[in-house]
Amino acid sequence: MALQVAIRRCFGEKCVTKVITDPDLTPDLTIRGVPIYRGLLDATAQAAMLEKLREIVALAPLFRPVTSRGKEMSVRMTSAGCCGWVSDQRGYRYEDRHPGGMDWPPIPDSVLEVWRAVSGTDRLPDSCLINFYEDSARMGMHQDRDEVDLEQPVVSISLGDDALFRVGNLTRGGKTESVWLSSGDVLVLSGEARLLFHGVDRLRPGSSQLLPKGGRINLTMRVAR
């Protein structure tokens, strides 16, 4: 995994991080302006990241969100970072604490390393949404637009079973394109593709051995505030 160098300099109480991206790190595929890095995380890196995620879930357990209309989502989720994305009858938003009242755990360094490698921005994410898909779970077409600065990217990491990822347009409807994402794949929503509608239609159960009981974990890092 080729990465960039992050140089941190402090002037009094103010610190600035300058990110230099490795020019050799190029996407294997681009779909509608969304770069996809196939197998950016190897098996060892995936297993190590999974252990960090287990630590997060032990502190901030997975919960099943509901839509503003009271319908349960098919995924379970939690977050890491300064704030976490939640959904209930009050709507979609970022909150400082888990619905159970506890603070969100920090984003693991291994996850931040991926952001630094592919995001193309000096800013670091303040939130990492962790979605767990069971075999029958899916994610309807949606935009990620609850963040304050929509010019900042969203970086997505896939772990576990393959998922059929669908990309649409800047408005709902119209023709779409789909691609299978495998464990260790990373993609970026940025620039003109930042607000494309996207979703997950289905999983390919048993396609990965990373999770003993199957399923898929999707991490999405964002600059929420």
Backbone as CSV, one residue per row, in Angstrom:
resi,resn,N_x,N_y,N_z,CA_x,CA_y,CA_z,C_x,C_y,C_z
1,MET,0.852,-1.194,0.000,0.000,0.000,0.000,0.883,1.237,0.000
2,ALA,0.890,1.967,-1.072,1.690,3.186,-1.158,0.954,4.320,-0.471
3,LEU,1.661,5.049,0.380,1.021,6.120,1.135,1.787,7.413,0.963
4,GLN,1.208,8.491,1.485,1.846,9.779,1.434,2.544,10.064,2.756
5,VAL,3.278,11.156,2.771,3.930,11.613,3.990,3.117,12.764,4.566
6,ALA,2.861,12.709,5.865,2.151,13.797,6.533,3.147,14.538,7.427
7,ILE,3.357,15.827,7.166,4.303,16.642,7.924,3.514,17.603,8.808
8,ARG,3.749,17.541,10.111,3.017,18.378,11.058,3.959,19.410,11.659
9,ARG,3.597,20.686,11.537,4.388,21.768,12.115,3.491,22.604,13.021
10,CYS,4.023,22.997,14.171,3.250,23.778,15.129,3.900,25.141,15.329
11,PHE,3.063,26.178,15.377,3.501,27.554,15.609,2.720,28.058,16.820
12,GLY,3.357,28.001,17.988,2.622,28.316,19.202,1.572,27.239,19.456
13,GLU,0.303,27.674,19.570,-0.777,26.722,19.816,-1.408,26.226,18.523
14,LYS,-0.998,26.771,17.397,-1.602,26.395,16.116,-0.725,25.382,15.400
15,CYS,-1.338,24.256,15.020,-0.622,23.205,14.304,-1.212,23.038,12.911
16,VAL,-0.340,22.820,11.944,-0.762,22.633,10.559,-0.173,21.323,10.050
17,THR,-1.012,20.513,9.408,-0.547,19.266,8.808,-0.555,19.407,7.297
18,LYS,0.577,19.190,6.669,0.697,19.235,5.214,0.784,17.805,4.696
19,VAL,-0.121,17.451,3.810,-0.172,16.091,3.290,0.443,16.044,1.898
20,ILE,1.383,15.147,1.699,2.004,14.946,0.394,1.620,13.549,-0.078
21,THR,0.806,13.469,-1.108,0.312,12.183,-1.577,1.310,11.510,-2.503
22,ASP,1.435,10.199,-2.368,2.307,9.410,-3.232,1.748,9.434,-4.651
23,PRO,2.492,9.971,-5.621,1.977,10.063,-6.987,1.782,8.703,-7.649
24,ASP,2.390,7.640,-7.088,2.249,6.308,-7.673,0.914,5.656,-7.330
25,LEU,0.177,6.231,-6.378,-1.100,5.653,-5.974,-2.187,6.151,-6.922
26,THR,-2.590,5.307,-7.845,-3.603,5.676,-8.828,-4.749,4.679,-8.772
27,PRO,-5.975,5.121,-9.086,-7.123,4.209,-9.024,-7.050,3.137,-10.102
28,ASP,-7.609,1.984,-9.783,-7.679,0.889,-10.749,-8.884,1.024,-11.665
29,LEU,-9.862,1.798,-11.226,-11.114,1.937,-11.961,-11.754,3.247,-11.560
30,THR,-12.394,3.909,-12.511,-13.171,5.112,-12.211,-14.554,4.943,-12.818
31,ILE,-15.582,5.120,-12.007,-16.952,4.988,-12.464,-17.704,6.282,-12.158
32,ARG,-18.099,6.985,-13.210,-18.795,8.271,-13.081,-18.026,9.263,-12.216
33,GLY,-16.735,9.272,-12.379,-15.904,10.210,-11.634,-15.528,9.751,-10.245
34,VAL,-15.904,8.523,-9.878,-15.581,7.971,-8.562,-14.392,7.017,-8.700
35,PRO,-13.210,7.376,-8.182,-12.059,6.478,-8.276,-12.184,5.322,-7.292
36,ILE,-11.837,4.124,-7.764,-11.874,2.928,-6.931,-10.479,2.315,-6.909
37,TYR,-9.961,2.095,-5.707,-8.640,1.493,-5.513,-8.854,0.044,-5.083
38,ARG,-8.615,-0.875,-6.000,-8.843,-2.290,-5.733,-7.784,-2.845,-4.771
39,GLY,-8.232,-3.498,-3.709,-7.314,-4.165,-2.795,-6.272,-3.255,-2.187
40,LEU,-6.646,-2.010,-1.929,-5.683,-1.082,-1.326,-5.218,-1.607,0.032
41,LEU,-6.113,-2.279,0.732,-5.759,-2.927,1.996,-5.569,-4.419,1.748
42,ASP,-4.389,-4.937,2.072,-4.167,-6.370,1.901,-4.792,-7.132,3.074
43,ALA,-4.688,-8.460,3.044,-5.358,-9.289,4.052,-4.886,-8.962,5.463
44,THR,-3.591,-8.707,5.627,-3.060,-8.384,6.949,-3.613,-7.062,7.456
45,ALA,-3.644,-6.053,6.585,-4.171,-4.744,6.971,-5.658,-4.823,7.288
46,GLN,-6.398,-5.617,6.519,-7.826,-5.782,6.778,-8.070,-6.400,8.150
47,ALA,-7.319,-7.451,8.473,-7.494,-8.123,9.759,-7.149,-7.197,10.920
48,ALA,-6.084,-6.411,10.760,-5.694,-5.476,11.813,-6.750,-4.395,12.000
49,MET,-7.299,-3.899,10.895,-8.343,-2.880,10.984,-9.600,-3.451,11.632
50,LEU,-9.924,-4.687,11.310,-11.096,-5.323,11.902,-10.977,-5.394,13.421
51,GLU,-9.792,-5.691,13.936,-9.603,-5.739,15.388,-9.849,-4.373,16.018
52,LYS,-9.407,-3.312,15.360,-9.665,-1.961,15.866,-11.162,-1.653,15.855
53,LEU,-11.858,-2.128,14.835,-13.299,-1.891,14.767,-14.037,-2.647,15.865
54,ARG,-13.556,-3.826,16.209,-14.166,-4.570,17.317,-14.027,-3.791,18.622
55,GLU,-12.891,-3.140,18.806,-12.697,-2.314,20.001,-13.687,-1.153,20.019
56,ILE,-13.923,-0.552,18.858,-14.883,0.554,18.775,-16.282,0.077,19.127
57,VAL,-16.686,-1.056,18.550,-18.042,-1.566,18.783,-18.233,-1.966,20.244
58,ALA,-17.171,-2.406,20.911,-17.271,-2.739,22.334,-17.576,-1.500,23.171
59,LEU,-17.086,-0.349,22.732,-17.306,0.907,23.460,-18.562,1.637,23.008
60,ALA,-18.880,1.533,21.731,-20.045,2.218,21.143,-20.784,1.197,20.283
61,PRO,-21.684,0.414,20.878,-22.292,-0.734,20.184,-23.066,-0.347,18.928
62,LEU,-23.138,-1.309,18.010,-23.959,-1.133,16.816,-25.415,-0.929,17.206
63,PHE,-26.088,-0.053,16.487,-27.523,0.168,16.697,-28.200,0.213,15.339
64,ARG,-29.505,-0.024,15.338,-30.250,-0.004,14.082,-31.026,1.312,13.993
65,PRO,-30.648,2.197,13.083,-31.329,3.493,12.970,-32.687,3.353,12.299
66,VAL,-33.495,4.373,12.469,-34.789,4.436,11.789,-34.846,5.719,10.970
67,THR,-35.651,5.706,9.931,-35.836,6.896,9.107,-36.746,7.885,9.822
68,SER,-36.886,9.066,9.251,-37.762,10.080,9.847,-39.215,9.632,9.875
69,ARG,-39.544,8.627,9.056,-40.904,8.083,9.042,-41.057,6.877,9.957
70,GLY,-39.992,6.563,10.684,-40.070,5.481,11.654,-39.750,4.104,11.124
71,LYS,-39.254,3.990,9.887,-38.929,2.692,9.304,-37.495,2.309,9.649
72,GLU,-37.308,1.079,10.135,-35.966,0.612,10.464,-35.125,0.414,9.209
73,MET,-33.855,0.815,9.282,-32.922,0.538,8.201,-32.446,-0.905,8.307
74,SER,-31.984,-1.467,7.201,-31.530,-2.860,7.209,-30.101,-3.004,7.711
75,VAL,-29.353,-1.907,7.784,-27.990,-1.954,8.315,-27.993,-1.572,9.786
76,ARG,-26.973,-2.054,10.499,-26.697,-1.553,11.843,-25.443,-0.693,11.759
77,MET,-25.309,0.244,12.676,-24.211,1.197,12.548,-23.720,1.695,13.888
78,THR,-22.538,2.279,13.843,-21.993,3.073,14.920,-21.009,4.045,14.275
79,SER,-20.281,4.801,15.071,-19.340,5.778,14.513,-18.107,5.892,15.388
80,ALA,-17.088,6.504,14.816,-15.888,6.892,15.546,-15.577,8.335,15.177
81,GLY,-14.890,9.033,16.080,-14.536,10.423,15.799,-15.147,11.377,16.801
82,CYS,-15.114,12.650,16.453,-15.655,13.685,17.336,-17.175,13.717,17.326
83,CYS,-17.767,13.207,16.255,-19.222,13.185,16.139,-19.616,11.979,15.298
84,GLY,-20.872,11.586,15.406,-21.341,10.418,14.676,-22.675,10.681,14.018
85,TRP,-22.874,10.039,12.860,-24.124,10.215,12.105,-25.211,9.360,12.727
86,VAL,-26.389,9.950,12.925,-27.535,9.223,13.464,-28.768,9.561,12.642
87,SER,-29.743,8.697,12.729,-31.015,8.904,12.038,-32.139,8.401,12.931
88,ASP,-33.148,9.240,13.122,-34.338,8.849,13.862,-35.487,9.726,13.389
89,GLN,-36.561,9.768,14.131,-37.723,10.536,13.692,-37.479,12.039,13.707
90,ARG,-36.351,12.461,14.276,-35.964,13.877,14.223,-35.168,14.193,12.966
91,GLY,-34.816,13.166,12.195,-34.104,13.390,10.948,-32.668,12.905,10.981
92,TYR,-31.930,13.218,9.906,-30.526,12.829,9.753,-29.643,13.949,10.293
93,ARG,-28.602,13.576,11.043,-27.743,14.614,11.623,-26.507,13.975,12.262
94,TYR,-25.576,14.817,12.664,-24.414,14.381,13.432,-24.612,14.759,14.896
95,GLU,-24.264,13.835,15.779,-24.400,14.054,17.217,-23.054,13.841,17.903
96,ASP,-22.865,14.532,19.036,-21.618,14.417,19.789,-21.489,13.087,20.512
97,ARG,-22.627,12.423,20.762,-22.603,11.174,21.523,-23.446,10.095,20.854
98,HIS,-23.081,8.870,21.144,-23.819,7.675,20.732,-25.241,7.742,21.310
99,PRO,-26.244,7.157,20.637,-27.601,7.151,21.195,-27.678,6.574,22.606
100,GLY,-26.714,5.728,22.984,-26.679,5.180,24.334,-26.079,6.121,25.355
101,GLY,-25.598,7.288,24.920,-25.089,8.297,25.839,-23.581,8.358,25.963
102,MET,-22.869,7.388,25.394,-21.410,7.392,25.520,-20.751,8.202,24.400
103,ASP,-19.517,8.629,24.651,-18.749,9.324,23.617,-18.394,8.351,22.496
104,TRP,-18.236,8.894,21.295,-17.739,8.076,20.190,-16.246,7.824,20.390
105,PRO,-15.758,6.617,20.162,-14.316,6.358,20.243,-13.570,7.105,19.134
106,PRO,-12.276,7.307,19.305,-11.495,7.981,18.256,-11.370,7.121,17.002
107,ILE,-11.135,7.781,15.880,-10.912,7.076,14.616,-9.534,6.415,14.670
108,PRO,-9.431,5.127,14.378,-8.128,4.449,14.439,-7.123,5.037,13.448
109,ASP,-5.854,4.992,13.826,-4.801,5.514,12.957,-4.776,4.802,11.607
110,SER,-5.050,3.494,11.606,-5.014,2.747,10.346,-6.083,3.224,9.376
111,VAL,-7.207,3.686,9.911,-8.275,4.230,9.067,-7.878,5.609,8.554
112,LEU,-7.314,6.428,9.430,-6.858,7.758,9.018,-5.761,7.665,7.959
113,GLU,-4.958,6.610,8.027,-3.882,6.422,7.047,-4.458,6.282,5.635
114,VAL,-5.585,5.589,5.526,-6.231,5.448,4.223,-6.720,6.806,3.736
115,TRP,-7.333,7.578,4.620,-7.792,8.927,4.253,-6.632,9.752,3.711
116,ARG,-5.517,9.738,4.418,-4.363,10.531,3.994,-3.854,10.096,2.625
117,ALA,-3.998,8.814,2.334,-3.465,8.287,1.079,-4.285,8.690,-0.134
118,VAL,-5.606,8.821,0.021,-6.457,8.966,-1.168,-7.343,10.202,-1.185
119,SER,-7.477,10.906,-0.062,-8.482,11.976,0.007,-8.125,13.207,-0.815
120,GLY,-6.822,13.503,-0.933,-6.413,14.695,-1.659,-6.648,15.993,-0.919
121,THR,-6.856,15.926,0.396,-7.084,17.131,1.182,-6.191,17.127,2.408
122,ASP,-5.837,18.323,2.873,-5.037,18.445,4.084,-5.868,18.218,5.344
123,ARG,-7.172,18.394,5.249,-8.031,18.243,6.423,-8.200,16.770,6.770
124,LEU,-8.339,16.504,8.051,-8.598,15.143,8.506,-10.083,14.980,8.819
125,PRO,-10.617,13.775,8.692,-12.030,13.566,8.995,-12.287,13.682,10.492
126,ASP,-13.467,14.164,10.836,-13.860,14.204,12.243,-14.933,13.165,12.561
127,SER,-15.341,12.395,11.551,-16.342,11.357,11.767,-16.095,10.189,10.816
128,CYS,-16.278,8.987,11.348,-16.186,7.767,10.537,-17.415,6.920,10.834
129,LEU,-18.316,6.844,9.872,-19.518,6.029,10.011,-19.167,4.573,9.721
130,ILE,-19.612,3.682,10.580,-19.342,2.247,10.442,-20.674,1.541,10.233
131,ASN,-20.910,1.062,9.029,-22.140,0.335,8.704,-21.855,-1.154,8.627
132,PHE,-22.704,-1.954,9.280,-22.587,-3.405,9.171,-23.778,-3.950,8.395
133,TYR,-23.468,-4.638,7.302,-24.482,-5.246,6.443,-24.542,-6.747,6.716
134,GLU,-25.701,-7.240,7.112,-25.919,-8.677,7.121,-26.257,-9.112,5.699
135,ASP,-26.412,-10.420,5.488,-26.551,-10.941,4.126,-27.647,-10.261,3.316
136,SER,-28.769,-9.946,3.954,-29.915,-9.401,3.226,-29.984,-7.878,3.251
137,ALA,-29.022,-7.225,3.890,-29.072,-5.767,4.023,-28.746,-5.080,2.703
138,ARG,-29.233,-3.868,2.571,-28.949,-3.051,1.400,-28.956,-1.589,1.835
139,MET,-28.592,-0.714,0.917,-28.635,0.726,1.181,-29.222,1.404,-0.040
140,GLY,-30.367,2.066,0.146,-31.021,2.730,-0.968,-30.208,3.890,-1.515
141,MET,-30.556,4.326,-2.700,-29.847,5.437,-3.334,-30.001,6.706,-2.498
142,HIS,-28.883,7.360,-2.242,-28.892,8.540,-1.381,-27.677,9.406,-1.700
143,GLN,-27.695,10.621,-1.195,-26.545,11.514,-1.238,-26.007,11.684,0.175
144,ASP,-24.698,11.861,0.307,-24.100,12.224,1.590,-24.027,13.747,1.633
145,ARG,-25.009,14.374,2.274,-25.065,15.830,2.248,-25.427,16.429,3.605
146,ASP,-25.148,15.691,4.677,-25.410,16.219,6.013,-24.185,16.902,6.606
147,GLU,-23.108,16.980,5.829,-21.880,17.615,6.293,-21.936,19.120,6.013
148,VAL,-21.203,19.895,6.810,-21.230,21.351,6.667,-20.536,21.793,5.380
149,ASP,-19.377,21.217,5.087,-18.596,21.604,3.912,-18.645,20.473,2.890
150,LEU,-19.490,20.621,1.886,-19.672,19.557,0.900,-18.552,19.513,-0.137
151,GLU,-17.571,20.403,-0.015,-16.401,20.327,-0.886,-15.366,19.342,-0.351
152,GLN,-15.527,18.922,0.904,-14.623,17.921,1.468,-15.083,16.526,1.048
153,PRO,-14.149,15.618,0.787,-14.508,14.307,0.232,-15.109,13.360,1.260
154,VAL,-15.640,12.275,0.747,-16.028,11.115,1.552,-15.167,9.952,1.075
155,VAL,-14.499,9.278,1.998,-13.655,8.130,1.666,-14.293,6.877,2.246
156,SER,-14.480,5.866,1.402,-15.189,4.645,1.781,-14.260,3.438,1.709
157,ILE,-14.284,2.616,2.766,-13.499,1.381,2.842,-14.455,0.205,2.941
158,SER,-14.240,-0.817,2.126,-15.054,-2.033,2.171,-14.284,-3.160,2.855
159,LEU,-14.957,-3.848,3.776,-14.392,-5.008,4.455,-15.432,-6.121,4.472
160,GLY,-15.021,-7.340,4.177,-15.955,-8.459,4.219,-16.503,-8.808,2.851
161,ASP,-17.729,-9.313,2.832,-18.319,-9.821,1.594,-18.474,-8.741,0.527
162,ASP,-18.412,-9.182,-0.729,-18.575,-8.278,-1.870,-19.936,-7.588,-1.817
163,ALA,-19.976,-6.353,-2.298,-21.216,-5.577,-2.355,-21.376,-4.982,-3.744
164,LEU,-22.598,-5.014,-4.256,-22.889,-4.406,-5.555,-23.204,-2.933,-5.328
165,PHE,-22.231,-2.094,-5.674,-22.312,-0.651,-5.445,-22.869,0.015,-6.698
166,ARG,-23.898,0.832,-6.513,-24.540,1.488,-7.655,-24.338,2.999,-7.556
167,VAL,-23.984,3.610,-8.677,-23.747,5.054,-8.744,-24.726,5.664,-9.734
168,GLY,-25.369,6.748,-9.306,-26.337,7.415,-10.160,-25.883,8.789,-10.596
169,ASN,-26.757,9.757,-10.391,-26.552,11.112,-10.902,-26.642,12.124,-9.769
170,LEU,-26.539,13.394,-10.110,-26.642,14.448,-9.106,-28.084,14.695,-8.685
171,THR,-29.024,14.173,-9.457,-30.436,14.208,-9.086,-30.949,12.774,-9.072
172,ARG,-32.012,12.536,-8.338,-32.546,11.180,-8.227,-33.130,10.721,-9.565
173,GLY,-32.912,9.451,-9.892,-33.444,8.898,-11.131,-32.409,8.897,-12.242
174,GLY,-32.817,8.419,-13.404,-31.917,8.340,-14.546,-31.108,7.061,-14.541
175,LYS,-30.262,6.921,-15.566,-29.450,5.719,-15.699,-28.376,5.658,-14.611
176,THR,-28.058,4.441,-14.209,-27.040,4.222,-13.188,-26.012,3.207,-13.688
177,GLU,-24.904,3.117,-12.987,-23.880,2.108,-13.258,-23.534,1.405,-11.951
178,SER,-23.171,0.131,-12.051,-22.875,-0.659,-10.858,-21.524,-1.344,-10.974
179,VAL,-20.925,-1.615,-9.822,-19.643,-2.306,-9.769,-19.594,-3.093,-8.459
180,TRP,-18.986,-4.272,-8.503,-18.807,-5.058,-7.283,-17.597,-4.538,-6.519
181,LEU,-17.785,-4.278,-5.222,-16.694,-3.879,-4.337,-16.312,-5.062,-3.464
182,SER,-15.013,-5.310,-3.339,-14.510,-6.434,-2.554,-13.796,-5.944,-1.307
183,SER,-13.515,-6.872,-0.412,-12.840,-6.540,0.834,-11.473,-5.929,0.550
184,GLY,-11.211,-4.783,1.156,-9.959,-4.071,0.941,-10.034,-2.982,-0.096
185,ASP,-11.158,-2.893,-0.819,-11.324,-1.828,-1.816,-11.630,-0.498,-1.132
186,VAL,-11.190,0.576,-1.764,-11.406,1.937,-1.256,-11.894,2.808,-2.401
187,LEU,-12.863,3.670,-2.127,-13.312,4.627,-3.139,-13.460,6.004,-2.519
188,VAL,-13.514,7.015,-3.389,-13.582,8.407,-2.937,-14.691,9.131,-3.686
189,LEU,-15.554,9.805,-2.939,-16.535,10.724,-3.513,-16.004,12.131,-3.306
190,SER,-15.642,12.799,-4.389,-15.069,14.138,-4.271,-15.316,14.912,-5.551
191,GLY,-15.033,16.214,-5.487,-15.199,17.048,-6.672,-16.614,16.995,-7.205
192,GLU,-16.743,16.875,-8.528,-18.066,16.838,-9.144,-18.841,15.578,-8.769
193,ALA,-18.150,14.542,-8.308,-18.813,13.289,-7.930,-19.236,13.261,-6.461
194,ARG,-18.919,14.316,-5.724,-19.172,14.313,-4.274,-20.637,14.074,-3.925
195,LEU,-21.556,14.615,-4.700,-22.980,14.527,-4.372,-23.748,13.584,-5.293
196,LEU,-23.057,12.664,-5.928,-23.762,11.669,-6.727,-24.610,10.771,-5.830
197,PHE,-25.806,10.429,-6.300,-26.599,9.425,-5.604,-25.882,8.082,-5.725
198,HIS,-25.900,7.306,-4.649,-25.230,6.009,-4.647,-25.896,5.102,-3.622
199,GLY,-25.671,3.807,-3.758,-26.268,2.863,-2.826,-25.680,1.475,-3.005
200,VAL,-26.152,0.543,-2.198,-25.717,-0.857,-2.264,-26.951,-1.717,-2.484
201,ASP,-26.983,-2.437,-3.599,-28.153,-3.245,-3.951,-28.191,-4.585,-3.237
202,ARG,-27.038,-5.221,-3.110,-27.019,-6.533,-2.457,-25.583,-6.952,-2.174
203,LEU,-25.459,-7.989,-1.345,-24.168,-8.591,-1.053,-24.019,-9.900,-1.809
204,ARG,-22.786,-10.367,-1.844,-22.486,-11.692,-2.378,-22.022,-12.541,-1.185
205,PRO,-22.970,-13.170,-0.465,-22.617,-13.892,0.768,-21.556,-14.960,0.532
206,GLY,-20.630,-15.043,1.484,-19.585,-16.054,1.408,-18.427,-15.715,0.505
207,SER,-18.388,-14.507,-0.034,-17.313,-14.129,-0.961,-16.030,-13.725,-0.243
208,SER,-16.104,-13.524,1.074,-14.920,-13.163,1.859,-14.887,-14.008,3.128
209,GLN,-13.688,-14.295,3.595,-13.510,-15.041,4.840,-13.120,-14.122,5.998
210,LEU,-13.133,-12.810,5.784,-12.666,-11.888,6.820,-13.548,-11.935,8.061
211,LEU,-14.855,-11.900,7.870,-15.793,-11.931,8.994,-16.262,-13.370,9.192
212,PRO,-15.999,-13.971,10.351,-16.322,-15.386,10.557,-17.779,-15.738,10.274
213,LYS,-18.699,-14.837,10.583,-20.121,-15.107,10.364,-20.650,-14.431,9.101
214,GLY,-19.764,-13.912,8.283,-20.173,-13.276,7.038,-20.654,-11.855,7.236
215,GLY,-21.061,-11.233,6.138,-21.513,-9.851,6.178,-20.452,-8.897,5.654
216,ARG,-20.778,-7.637,5.714,-19.887,-6.600,5.181,-19.843,-5.423,6.134
217,ILE,-18.667,-4.846,6.277,-18.495,-3.595,7.015,-18.077,-2.526,6.020
218,ASN,-18.731,-1.382,6.096,-18.368,-0.243,5.259,-18.037,0.940,6.159
219,LEU,-16.841,1.463,6.000,-16.418,2.655,6.734,-16.479,3.842,5.794
220,THR,-17.110,4.919,6.227,-17.091,6.143,5.423,-16.617,7.291,6.300
221,MET,-15.479,7.844,5.913,-14.900,8.969,6.638,-15.362,10.273,6.014
222,ARG,-15.687,11.234,6.889,-16.182,12.522,6.414,-15.626,13.661,7.273
223,VAL,-15.579,14.847,6.697,-15.392,16.075,7.470,-16.796,16.598,7.719
224,ALA,-17.331,16.307,8.887,-18.745,16.582,9.152,-18.995,18.027,9.557
225,ARG,-18.039,18.623,10.282,-18.280,19.953,10.849,-17.162,20.928,10.496
